[in-house]
Amino acid sequence: MSGGTTETVPPPAATTADSPLAPLATAREKHRHNAGEPLPSQSAQRGPAVDCTADSAGGLTFDLRLPVAEAQGGDVGLLLRRRPALSGETEEIRLPLTPVQEAEPGTLRAALPSTVRMAEGRWNVFLALPGRPPRRLAPGVNDLRSLVDRVPQETRSWLGVRIPYATKHGNLSVRAWMRWPHAEAGTLQVGDGALELAGRLYGTEVTDTARLEAWPRRGEVEPVVADALAGTDPREFTAVLPYPPLAANRLWDLWLRPEKGAEAVRIARILDDIPDKKRIFTYPAHALEPHTGPQPADEQPTARAKPYYTLNNDLAVRVDRVD
């Protein structure tokens, strides 16, 4: 790998694959703060602000300014540390900070090439100076225009997505995904009775045996399956997921199986500049059963379903009972 080094910190624990081909692990959709990382109580404990620029291939450039004496010191670097998983596993990537010749003295730059693999997750960004503990960095100006409507290169063997963002504590972090194939969710049409979904598949093609699969996140319920139809472009697909069969479980994760016997691909929305879509993209809830024919005016549905994006920007459907 160029531009950085990756170190896996043991011990890695065995985890259940996030795929419907294996038993589904219990997912926690709640952000967990790294208990080993102290929260800054004042801005003086944080390093300088960092400007981030993204390129269309998936690389990031970090620019920051330091006092000239610090900037000229040896072995100055940018440290990216992935927040630990439930297993305790984490890893680090260290990038060298080098002077920017055309900028003011003390201006340093680090580059994270698209060819450097980053495991999926949230990566905290630190300033690493010789003889000092790493310091969290603050977000500056993010230029993410190249990420809007990004089209991955089909010649790649994996897709890396990295989006810098400000945490709720005012620190700089990077949200990373690494997938291939990838099913990008597009337009969603919601209504009583069904969810209509359009999307685009990268890394393979949609066949006449393709199907949309809704897998229960918990429990022993069987998946709900619907046909997925290819468009004029075999990488595009549409599907209609009926709501009534979803009444058997509360949370459903959506997958696309490109053809019979192929591995299922998680449907997500990651090819833009929005790191957390759960609160940004919201959809109305609709009745599980379509209302047809005359009904009493006071009759209400017993459950409602709504699509949503998880904290990982994966597409899911939630079913809520109506009291």
Coordinates of C-alpha atoms in Angstrom, one line a residue:
M1 CA 0.0 0.0 0.0
S2 CA 1.2 3.5 -0.7
G3 CA 0.7 6.6 1.4
G4 CA 0.2 5.0 4.8
T5 CA 0.6 1.9 6.9
T6 CA -2.1 -0.2 8.5
E7 CA -1.7 -2.1 11.7
T8 CA -4.3 -4.4 13.2
V9 CA -4.3 -4.4 16.9
P10 CA -5.0 -7.9 18.4
P11 CA -7.0 -9.7 19.5
P12 CA -9.5 -10.0 16.6
A13 CA -12.6 -11.9 17.6
A14 CA -14.6 -14.1 15.4
T15 CA -17.7 -12.3 14.1
T16 CA -20.7 -13.5 12.2
A17 CA -20.7 -12.4 8.6
D18 CA -23.2 -9.6 7.8
S19 CA -24.8 -11.6 5.1
P20 CA -28.1 -13.6 4.7
L21 CA -26.0 -16.6 3.7
A22 CA -24.9 -16.9 7.4
P23 CA -26.9 -16.5 10.6
L24 CA -27.5 -12.8 11.1
A25 CA -25.7 -11.3 14.1
T26 CA -27.6 -9.0 16.4
A27 CA -27.0 -5.5 15.2
R28 CA -26.8 -2.5 17.5
E29 CA -27.8 0.7 15.8
K30 CA -26.6 3.0 18.6
H31 CA -23.4 5.0 18.3
R32 CA -20.9 3.9 21.0
H33 CA -18.2 6.3 22.1
N34 CA -14.8 4.7 22.5
A35 CA -14.5 4.3 26.3
G36 CA -10.7 4.5 26.1
E37 CA -10.7 8.0 24.5
P38 CA -11.2 10.9 26.9
L39 CA -13.6 13.6 25.8
P40 CA -12.1 17.0 25.4
S41 CA -13.4 19.4 28.0
Q42 CA -12.1 22.5 26.3
S43 CA -10.9 23.5 22.9
A44 CA -7.3 23.9 24.1
Q45 CA -7.0 20.1 24.3
R46 CA -7.7 19.7 20.7
G47 CA -5.3 20.2 17.8
P48 CA -5.7 22.7 14.9
A49 CA -8.5 22.6 12.3
V50 CA -8.1 20.4 9.2
D51 CA -9.4 21.2 5.7
C52 CA -10.3 18.0 3.8
T53 CA -10.6 17.6 0.0
A54 CA -12.1 14.5 -1.5
D55 CA -11.4 13.2 -5.0
S56 CA -13.8 11.2 -7.2
A57 CA -11.6 8.0 -6.9
G58 CA -12.1 7.9 -3.1
G59 CA -8.9 9.6 -1.9
L60 CA -8.7 12.3 0.7
T61 CA -6.3 15.2 1.2
F62 CA -5.8 16.8 4.7
D63 CA -4.4 20.3 5.1
L64 CA -3.6 22.0 8.4
R65 CA -1.3 24.7 9.9
L66 CA 1.1 24.4 12.8
P67 CA 3.5 26.7 14.4
V68 CA 6.6 26.8 12.2
A69 CA 8.8 25.2 14.9
E70 CA 6.4 22.2 15.2
A71 CA 5.9 21.9 11.4
Q72 CA 9.6 21.7 10.8
G73 CA 10.1 18.9 13.4
G74 CA 10.8 15.5 12.2
D75 CA 8.3 12.6 12.0
V76 CA 5.1 14.8 12.0
G77 CA 2.1 12.7 11.0
L78 CA -1.6 12.3 10.8
L79 CA -3.0 9.3 12.6
L80 CA -6.3 7.7 11.7
R81 CA -7.6 5.2 14.3
R82 CA -10.7 3.1 13.8
R83 CA -13.1 3.1 16.7
P84 CA -13.1 -0.4 18.3
A85 CA -15.7 -2.9 17.3
L86 CA -17.6 -4.8 19.9
S87 CA -14.9 -7.4 19.7
G88 CA -12.3 -4.8 20.7
E89 CA -10.5 -5.0 17.4
T90 CA -9.2 -1.7 16.0
E91 CA -6.4 -0.6 13.6
E92 CA -4.4 2.5 12.6
I93 CA -3.2 4.3 9.5
R94 CA -0.4 6.8 9.8
L95 CA 0.1 9.4 7.0
P96 CA 3.2 11.6 6.8
L97 CA 2.5 15.4 7.0
T98 CA 4.7 17.3 4.6
P99 CA 5.1 21.1 3.9
V100 CA 3.0 22.6 1.2
Q101 CA 5.5 24.7 -0.8
E102 CA 3.0 27.2 -2.3
A103 CA 1.3 27.9 1.0
E104 CA 2.1 29.9 4.1
P105 CA 4.9 28.6 6.4
G106 CA 3.7 25.9 8.7
T107 CA 1.1 24.6 6.3
L108 CA 1.3 20.8 6.1
R109 CA -0.5 18.2 3.9
A110 CA -1.3 14.5 4.2
A111 CA -2.7 12.3 1.5
L112 CA -4.9 9.2 1.9
P113 CA -4.8 7.6 -1.6
S114 CA -7.9 5.7 -2.8
T115 CA -5.6 2.6 -3.1
V116 CA -5.2 2.4 0.7
R117 CA -7.8 0.1 2.1
M118 CA -9.8 1.3 5.2
A119 CA -12.0 -1.1 7.0
E120 CA -15.6 -0.1 7.4
G121 CA -16.3 2.1 10.4
R122 CA -15.6 5.5 11.9
W123 CA -12.0 6.6 12.1
N124 CA -10.9 9.3 14.5
V125 CA -8.2 11.7 13.2
F126 CA -5.2 12.7 15.4
L127 CA -2.1 14.8 15.1
A128 CA 1.0 12.8 15.9
L129 CA 4.0 14.8 17.0
P130 CA 7.3 13.3 18.3
G131 CA 7.4 12.8 22.1
R132 CA 3.7 13.8 22.6
P133 CA 0.5 11.8 22.8
P134 CA -1.8 12.0 19.8
R135 CA -4.2 14.9 19.8
R136 CA -7.7 15.0 18.2
L137 CA -8.1 17.4 15.3
A138 CA -11.0 19.8 14.6
P139 CA -12.9 19.9 11.3
G140 CA -12.1 22.8 9.0
V141 CA -13.5 23.3 5.5
N142 CA -14.6 20.1 3.7
D143 CA -14.6 20.2 -0.1
L144 CA -16.7 17.1 -1.0
R145 CA -18.1 18.2 -4.4
S146 CA -16.5 15.3 -6.2
L147 CA -18.5 12.8 -4.1
V148 CA -21.9 14.0 -5.3
D149 CA -23.3 11.5 -7.7
R150 CA -20.0 9.6 -7.7
V151 CA -19.7 6.8 -10.2
P152 CA -17.3 4.0 -9.2
Q153 CA -14.8 2.6 -11.7
E154 CA -16.0 -0.8 -12.8
T155 CA -12.3 -1.9 -13.3
R156 CA -11.8 -1.8 -9.5
S157 CA -11.9 -5.0 -7.5
W158 CA -13.3 -3.1 -4.4
L159 CA -15.1 0.2 -3.7
G160 CA -13.7 2.5 -1.0
V161 CA -15.9 5.4 0.3
R162 CA -14.5 7.9 2.8
I163 CA -16.5 10.9 4.0
P164 CA -14.9 13.3 6.6
Y165 CA -17.4 14.8 9.1
A166 CA -17.6 16.6 12.5
T167 CA -18.6 14.6 15.5
K168 CA -21.0 15.8 18.1
H169 CA -18.0 16.7 20.3
G170 CA -16.5 18.9 17.6
N171 CA -13.8 16.6 16.4
L172 CA -12.8 15.4 12.9
S173 CA -13.6 11.8 12.0
V174 CA -13.9 9.9 8.7
R175 CA -16.7 7.5 7.9
A176 CA -15.4 4.6 5.7
W177 CA -17.1 1.9 3.7
M178 CA -15.4 -0.9 1.7
R179 CA -17.7 -3.0 -0.6
W180 CA -17.8 -4.8 -3.9
P181 CA -20.2 -5.5 -5.5
H182 CA -22.3 -2.6 -4.2
A183 CA -26.0 -2.0 -4.7
E184 CA -26.7 1.8 -4.5
A185 CA -30.2 2.7 -3.5
G186 CA -31.9 5.3 -5.6
T187 CA -35.5 6.6 -5.7
L188 CA -37.9 5.2 -3.1
Q189 CA -41.6 5.4 -3.6
V190 CA -43.6 4.7 -0.4
G191 CA -47.3 4.1 0.0
D192 CA -49.9 1.8 1.5
G193 CA -49.2 -1.8 0.8
A194 CA -45.6 -1.7 -0.7
L195 CA -42.2 0.0 -1.1
E196 CA -41.1 0.6 -4.7
L197 CA -37.3 0.8 -4.9
A198 CA -34.9 1.7 -7.8
G199 CA -31.2 1.4 -7.7
R200 CA -28.0 0.6 -9.5
L201 CA -25.6 -2.3 -9.0
Y202 CA -21.9 -2.0 -9.4
G203 CA -19.4 -4.8 -9.8
T204 CA -21.9 -7.2 -11.5
E205 CA -25.1 -7.2 -13.5
V206 CA -28.8 -7.8 -12.7
T207 CA -30.2 -11.0 -14.4
D208 CA -33.7 -12.3 -15.0
T209 CA -33.4 -14.4 -11.8
A210 CA -32.5 -11.4 -9.6
R211 CA -34.6 -10.7 -6.5
L212 CA -35.0 -8.3 -3.6
E213 CA -34.7 -10.0 -0.2
A214 CA -35.8 -8.5 3.1
W215 CA -34.1 -10.3 6.0
P216 CA -35.3 -10.1 9.6
R217 CA -32.6 -8.6 11.8
R218 CA -33.6 -10.8 14.7
G219 CA -35.6 -13.9 15.1
E220 CA -36.2 -17.1 13.0
V221 CA -38.6 -15.5 10.5
E222 CA -38.0 -16.4 6.8
P223 CA -37.0 -13.7 4.5
V224 CA -39.5 -11.8 2.3
V225 CA -38.6 -12.1 -1.4
A226 CA -39.7 -10.0 -4.4
D227 CA -38.6 -10.0 -8.0
A228 CA -36.0 -7.5 -9.0
L229 CA -36.2 -6.3 -12.6
A230 CA -33.3 -5.1 -14.7
G231 CA -33.7 -1.9 -16.8
T232 CA -32.3 -1.2 -20.2
D233 CA -28.9 -1.0 -18.5
P234 CA -28.3 -4.4 -16.8
R235 CA -26.8 -2.6 -13.8
E236 CA -30.0 -0.8 -13.0
F237 CA -32.9 -2.5 -11.1
T238 CA -36.3 -1.9 -9.7
A239 CA -38.4 -3.9 -7.2
V240 CA -41.6 -3.8 -5.3
L241 CA -41.5 -5.0 -1.7
P242 CA -45.0 -5.8 -0.3
Y243 CA -45.6 -4.6 3.3
P244 CA -48.1 -7.3 4.6
P245 CA -45.5 -10.1 4.9
L246 CA -43.3 -7.8 7.0
A247 CA -45.8 -7.9 9.9
A248 CA -43.9 -11.0 11.3
N249 CA -40.9 -8.9 12.4
R250 CA -40.0 -5.4 13.4
L251 CA -36.7 -4.7 11.6
W252 CA -35.9 -5.8 8.1
D253 CA -32.6 -5.4 6.2
L254 CA -32.8 -5.2 2.4
W255 CA -30.5 -7.1 0.1
L256 CA -30.2 -7.6 -3.7
R257 CA -29.4 -11.1 -5.1
P258 CA -28.2 -10.4 -8.7
E259 CA -29.0 -14.0 -9.8
K260 CA -30.0 -17.3 -8.4
G261 CA -27.2 -18.9 -6.5
A262 CA -25.1 -15.6 -6.3
E263 CA -24.2 -14.0 -3.0
A264 CA -26.6 -11.3 -1.8
V265 CA -25.5 -7.6 -1.9
R266 CA -26.5 -5.2 0.9
I267 CA -28.5 -2.3 -0.5
A268 CA -27.1 1.0 0.8
R269 CA -26.7 4.7 -0.1
I270 CA -23.1 5.7 0.2
L271 CA -22.2 7.4 -3.1
D272 CA -22.6 11.0 -2.0
D273 CA -21.3 13.5 0.6
I274 CA -23.6 12.7 3.5
P275 CA -22.0 10.5 6.1
D276 CA -25.1 9.9 8.2
K277 CA -28.4 9.6 6.4
K278 CA -30.6 8.2 9.2
R279 CA -31.7 11.7 10.3
I280 CA -31.4 13.4 6.9
F281 CA -33.5 11.0 4.7
T282 CA -36.8 10.4 6.4
Y283 CA -39.9 8.7 4.9
P284 CA -43.5 8.5 6.0
A285 CA -45.0 5.4 7.6
H286 CA -47.8 3.6 5.8
A287 CA -50.2 0.9 6.7
L288 CA -49.1 -2.6 6.2
E289 CA -52.5 -3.5 4.6
P290 CA -53.8 -1.4 1.7
H291 CA -57.2 0.1 2.5
T292 CA -59.7 -1.1 -0.1
G293 CA -63.5 -0.8 0.0
P294 CA -65.7 0.9 2.6
Q295 CA -64.5 0.8 6.2
P296 CA -65.7 2.2 9.5
A297 CA -64.4 5.8 9.9
D298 CA -62.7 4.9 13.2
E299 CA -60.9 1.8 11.9
Q300 CA -57.2 2.1 12.1
P301 CA -54.4 -0.1 10.8
T302 CA -52.7 -2.3 13.4
A303 CA -49.2 -1.7 12.1
R304 CA -47.3 0.7 9.9
A305 CA -44.1 0.3 7.9
K306 CA -41.5 2.8 6.8
P307 CA -38.1 2.6 5.1
Y308 CA -35.1 4.2 6.7
Y309 CA -31.3 4.2 6.5
T310 CA -29.3 2.7 9.4
L311 CA -26.3 4.2 11.0
N312 CA -24.3 2.5 8.4
N313 CA -26.4 4.0 5.6
D314 CA -27.8 0.6 4.7
L315 CA -31.5 0.5 3.6
A316 CA -33.9 -1.2 6.0
V317 CA -37.7 -1.2 6.8
R318 CA -39.1 -0.8 10.3
V319 CA -42.6 -2.0 11.3
D320 CA -44.3 -0.3 14.3
R321 CA -47.5 -1.5 16.0
V322 CA -50.3 1.0 16.3
D323 CA -52.0 1.0 19.7

